[in-house]
Amino acid sequence: MITLVRVDNRLIHGQVVEAWLPHLKVSRVVVADDEAASSPLIRAAMALAVQSAIEVQILPLAQVDFAALSKDGVRTLVLLRDVTSVPFAFQHGLVMDQLNLGNVHFGTGRRQVSPSVFLAEGELQALQQLSEQGVRVEARAVPAEKSVDLPDLTERWSKAG
Amino acid sequence: MVGLVIASHGRLADELVSTAEQIVGKLPAVATCSIEPGGPVEDLRAKMKQAVKAVDEGDGVIIMADLFGGTPCKESLMMCQRMNLEVLAGVNLPMLLKANSLRSEQMALSEMANQLASYGQRNITCASALLREAQQPRT
């Protein structure tokens, strides 16, 4: 079962290891990312950071069986590097009621919508489509932070133009 | 909730707390105090008393000082004679993060302090050696 889907361009890092994993009490972390999966070094370094009781899978996006992850009884955190991967996962069987935006860094054409999230117009539209399909979208770096939901993100995006 | 005071030379205490908050979010019942070069010890003593008072909610306080034998540590030890205080020296980031999360568990203050000291030590690792081990094919 999917406990949380998080977009974070740092994938597994301090906030995930120290804040989200204890908070979510998941038994499995799935990193769906071509770049991370292609490097044995990155895979080893990321897996090392997570306590051994938690299973870590680091796979190319297209190789993840999202439907199976969604169906079994193992509490799972899914990590994606960018917003553009989310619709792909969603179309390939990922069942989620909540999408968390953690760290989406600044880039050309991106506007700031929270202290740690910058979105391009296409990304915002993709998020709106997910929201119409029943996914609650929020920006929140760590569990203790106040979450910012999509209507507020959209408003901030417009104002930042 | 057990209160936490981070005591250091220079800006270490403030920066350590600010770094921890970047990782896990706002830390409740945490105060810092520091001694600046040339600052009188009396100032530090007053600041430490204030800091302890500010975070003491009745469950006791753990002071984490930067260096065993340094002034912040010595001043903390003077105070723990008279109050429900434990003092740790050699504070590091893993220890501070653990201190924050351990506070939700019921345990004696001395037990928490002991656990934190060993946790801080355990989290000093030769990370590159661990990585080399992890990359060894299992035989």
XYZ file of C-alpha atoms in Angstrom:
300
model
C 0.000 0.000 0.000
C 1.136 3.497 -0.753
C 1.484 5.567 2.403
C 2.878 8.650 0.677
C 4.173 9.733 -2.710
C 6.777 12.491 -2.455
C 8.475 14.543 -5.145
C 11.958 15.406 -3.947
C 14.884 16.079 -6.239
C 17.249 14.893 -3.522
C 15.327 11.568 -3.257
C 16.636 9.897 -0.066
C 18.301 12.529 2.157
C 18.263 13.990 5.677
C 14.639 15.172 5.746
C 13.428 11.787 4.486
C 15.612 9.686 6.783
C 15.229 11.770 9.939
C 11.717 13.170 9.623
C 9.479 11.319 7.150
C 10.477 7.714 7.808
C 9.846 7.881 11.589
C 6.657 9.885 10.955
C 5.199 7.601 8.271
C 6.319 4.304 9.863
C 6.793 2.737 6.438
C 8.495 -0.623 5.891
C 9.502 0.082 2.288
C 10.965 2.993 0.359
C 10.811 2.902 -3.424
C 12.942 5.367 -5.370
C 11.640 5.440 -8.946
C 14.368 7.259 -10.808
C 16.443 6.387 -13.883
C 19.500 8.386 -12.871
C 19.746 6.997 -9.325
C 19.069 3.451 -10.519
C 21.815 3.666 -13.125
C 24.567 4.294 -10.581
C 25.678 1.497 -8.204
C 27.391 4.151 -6.096
C 24.262 6.279 -5.658
C 22.204 3.152 -4.987
C 24.578 1.957 -2.275
C 24.924 5.388 -0.667
C 21.158 5.947 -0.553
C 20.365 2.479 0.752
C 23.021 2.889 3.481
C 21.284 5.976 4.812
C 18.107 4.042 5.642
C 18.017 1.795 8.711
C 18.237 -1.867 7.732
C 14.722 -2.714 8.997
C 13.296 -0.748 6.065
C 13.441 -2.253 2.576
C 14.874 0.079 -0.071
C 14.243 -0.371 -3.807
C 15.922 1.919 -6.321
C 14.620 1.263 -9.832
C 14.238 3.005 -13.193
C 10.825 4.673 -13.385
C 9.533 2.363 -16.130
C 10.548 -0.771 -14.207
C 8.525 -0.077 -11.086
C 5.362 -2.174 -10.714
C 3.264 0.606 -9.201
C 0.095 -1.493 -9.232
C 1.712 -4.243 -7.130
C 3.122 -1.715 -4.652
C -0.326 -0.192 -4.299
C -2.039 -3.538 -3.719
C 0.116 -5.346 -1.151
C 0.011 -4.714 2.583
C 3.473 -3.146 2.988
C 3.428 0.531 3.995
C 5.422 2.273 1.261
C 6.954 5.672 0.587
C 7.430 6.355 -3.128
C 10.057 8.973 -4.030
C 10.140 10.649 -7.443
C 12.693 13.211 -8.562
C 10.344 15.557 -10.397
C 6.711 16.426 -10.962
C 6.783 15.151 -14.549
C 7.264 11.562 -13.294
C 4.038 11.658 -11.290
C 1.493 11.377 -14.137
C 3.529 8.487 -15.595
C 3.406 6.593 -12.297
C -0.282 7.432 -11.883
C -1.077 6.068 -15.356
C 0.896 2.901 -14.556
C -1.106 1.782 -11.559
C 0.079 4.035 -8.725
C -2.837 4.469 -6.326
C -2.464 7.608 -4.235
C -4.741 9.921 -2.347
C -2.006 12.355 -1.401
C 0.965 13.817 -3.261
C 3.633 15.588 -1.242
C 5.969 18.122 -2.874
C 9.184 18.228 -0.845
C 12.090 19.802 -2.693
C 11.610 20.988 -6.264
C 14.453 23.371 -6.907
C 14.605 26.527 -8.938
C 15.104 26.282 -12.668
C 14.420 28.360 -15.778
C 10.717 29.176 -16.047
C 9.994 28.025 -12.521
C 8.261 30.180 -9.932
C 8.505 29.841 -6.169
C 5.344 28.564 -4.459
C 6.802 27.531 -1.076
C 10.203 27.851 0.633
C 11.399 24.635 -1.044
C 9.180 24.269 -4.125
C 9.466 25.995 -7.514
C 7.056 25.005 -10.299
C 6.932 25.449 -14.070
C 3.569 26.132 -15.706
C 3.337 22.644 -17.213
C 4.046 21.095 -13.816
C 1.308 23.151 -12.183
C -1.136 22.007 -14.873
C -0.146 18.378 -14.319
C -0.784 18.818 -10.596
C -4.178 20.361 -11.289
C -5.133 17.361 -13.425
C -4.095 15.006 -10.622
C -6.145 17.041 -8.193
C -9.199 16.700 -10.461
C -8.678 12.934 -10.275
C -8.957 13.031 -6.489
C -5.310 13.421 -5.413
C -4.699 15.907 -2.605
C -1.590 17.883 -3.573
C 0.447 19.617 -0.867
C 3.839 21.276 -0.536
C 5.531 20.355 2.746
C 9.260 19.800 3.274
C 8.934 18.035 6.640
C 5.963 16.607 8.570
C 6.117 19.297 11.280
C 5.752 22.068 8.710
C 2.339 23.517 7.821
C 1.264 22.079 4.482
C 0.336 24.351 1.577
C -2.436 22.900 -0.599
C -2.909 23.248 -4.348
C -5.318 26.238 -4.389
C -2.774 28.259 -2.378
C 0.107 26.992 -4.530
C -1.770 28.051 -7.664
C -2.475 31.486 -6.223
C 1.164 31.943 -5.210
C 2.272 30.824 -8.658
C 0.071 33.465 -10.329
C 1.301 36.185 -7.981
C 4.943 35.237 -8.519
C 4.617 35.950 -12.275
C 8.435 17.468 27.666
C 12.142 17.402 28.514
C 13.772 20.736 27.649
C 16.985 20.955 25.634
C 19.748 23.539 25.916
C 22.640 23.569 23.449
C 25.676 25.346 24.875
C 28.771 26.161 22.852
C 31.705 28.399 22.102
C 30.892 30.832 19.276
C 27.946 30.277 16.942
C 27.950 26.469 16.947
C 24.883 26.119 19.200
C 22.681 28.475 17.173
C 23.786 27.008 13.869
C 23.373 23.429 15.074
C 19.770 24.139 16.042
C 19.103 25.969 12.789
C 20.547 23.057 10.801
C 18.471 20.529 12.763
C 15.349 22.594 12.071
C 16.149 22.587 8.371
C 16.066 18.794 8.504
C 13.123 18.008 10.799
C 11.287 21.327 11.224
C 10.837 23.579 14.270
C 12.197 22.122 17.530
C 10.000 22.763 20.572
C 11.465 23.587 24.015
C 15.006 24.185 22.752
C 17.259 27.068 23.764
C 20.869 27.912 22.973
C 23.584 29.782 24.793
C 27.124 30.518 23.815
C 30.290 32.170 25.011
C 31.928 34.630 22.639
C 35.681 35.258 22.567
C 36.459 37.723 25.328
C 32.967 37.458 26.826
C 32.898 37.199 30.605
C 31.959 33.847 32.129
C 29.324 35.612 34.276
C 27.413 36.486 31.091
C 27.389 32.869 30.013
C 26.289 31.781 33.486
C 23.327 34.188 33.381
C 22.423 33.127 29.833
C 22.549 29.458 30.801
C 20.254 29.979 33.784
C 17.818 31.843 31.535
C 17.976 29.178 28.839
C 17.317 26.356 31.305
C 14.411 28.264 32.825
C 12.944 28.962 29.381
C 12.776 25.277 28.367
C 12.010 23.666 31.752
C 8.452 22.406 31.627
C 8.805 20.341 34.801
C 10.231 17.168 33.201
C 13.846 18.253 33.536
C 16.401 19.604 31.092
C 19.293 18.099 29.145
C 22.165 20.462 28.354
C 24.297 19.460 25.399
C 27.643 21.213 25.490
C 30.134 21.285 22.648
C 33.305 20.168 24.413
C 34.085 18.221 27.566
C 36.160 20.484 29.786
C 35.194 23.652 27.921
C 33.517 26.568 29.708
C 29.934 25.834 28.555
C 30.303 22.267 29.820
C 31.902 23.329 33.122
C 29.213 25.928 33.782
C 26.510 23.346 33.023
C 28.047 20.943 35.505
C 27.968 23.670 38.189
C 24.225 23.994 37.619
C 23.366 20.313 37.634
C 24.164 20.101 41.340
C 21.076 22.156 42.081
C 18.552 21.272 39.371
C 16.944 18.365 37.544
C 19.609 18.504 34.842
C 21.763 16.155 32.838
C 24.816 17.359 30.930
C 26.201 15.832 27.730
C 29.470 16.941 26.128
C 30.512 16.603 22.481
C 27.143 17.433 20.976
C 26.623 16.458 17.341
C 23.767 16.719 14.864
C 22.560 13.087 15.097
C 22.459 13.427 18.889
C 20.376 16.589 18.716
C 17.897 15.067 16.247
C 17.596 11.978 18.457
C 17.129 14.111 21.581
C 14.200 15.815 19.903
C 12.490 12.548 18.974
C 13.269 10.694 22.240
C 11.320 13.288 24.183
C 8.041 11.696 23.137
C 9.005 8.488 24.974
C 8.557 7.969 28.696
C 11.917 7.439 30.392
C 13.980 8.789 33.238
C 16.081 11.853 32.425
C 19.331 10.049 33.290
C 18.368 7.142 31.012
C 17.636 9.535 28.134
C 20.985 11.260 28.628
C 22.809 7.924 28.578
C 21.013 6.774 25.449
C 21.842 10.052 23.703
C 25.537 9.812 24.541
C 25.818 6.334 23.033
C 23.646 7.296 20.048
C 25.915 10.270 19.322
C 28.951 8.005 19.428
C 27.368 5.281 17.289
C 26.562 7.836 14.609
C 30.162 8.792 14.057
C 31.068 6.412 11.255
C 33.669 6.029 8.583
C 31.010 6.396 5.907
C 33.349 5.651 3.013
C 34.310 2.309 4.587
C 30.632 1.452 5.073
C 30.024 2.261 1.429
C 32.911 0.014 0.352
C 31.429 -2.810 2.466
C 27.983 -2.264 0.962
C 29.403 -2.489 -2.543
C 31.231 -5.768 -1.893
C 29.394 -8.592 -3.628
C 28.009 -10.874 -0.904
C 29.813 -14.224 -0.866
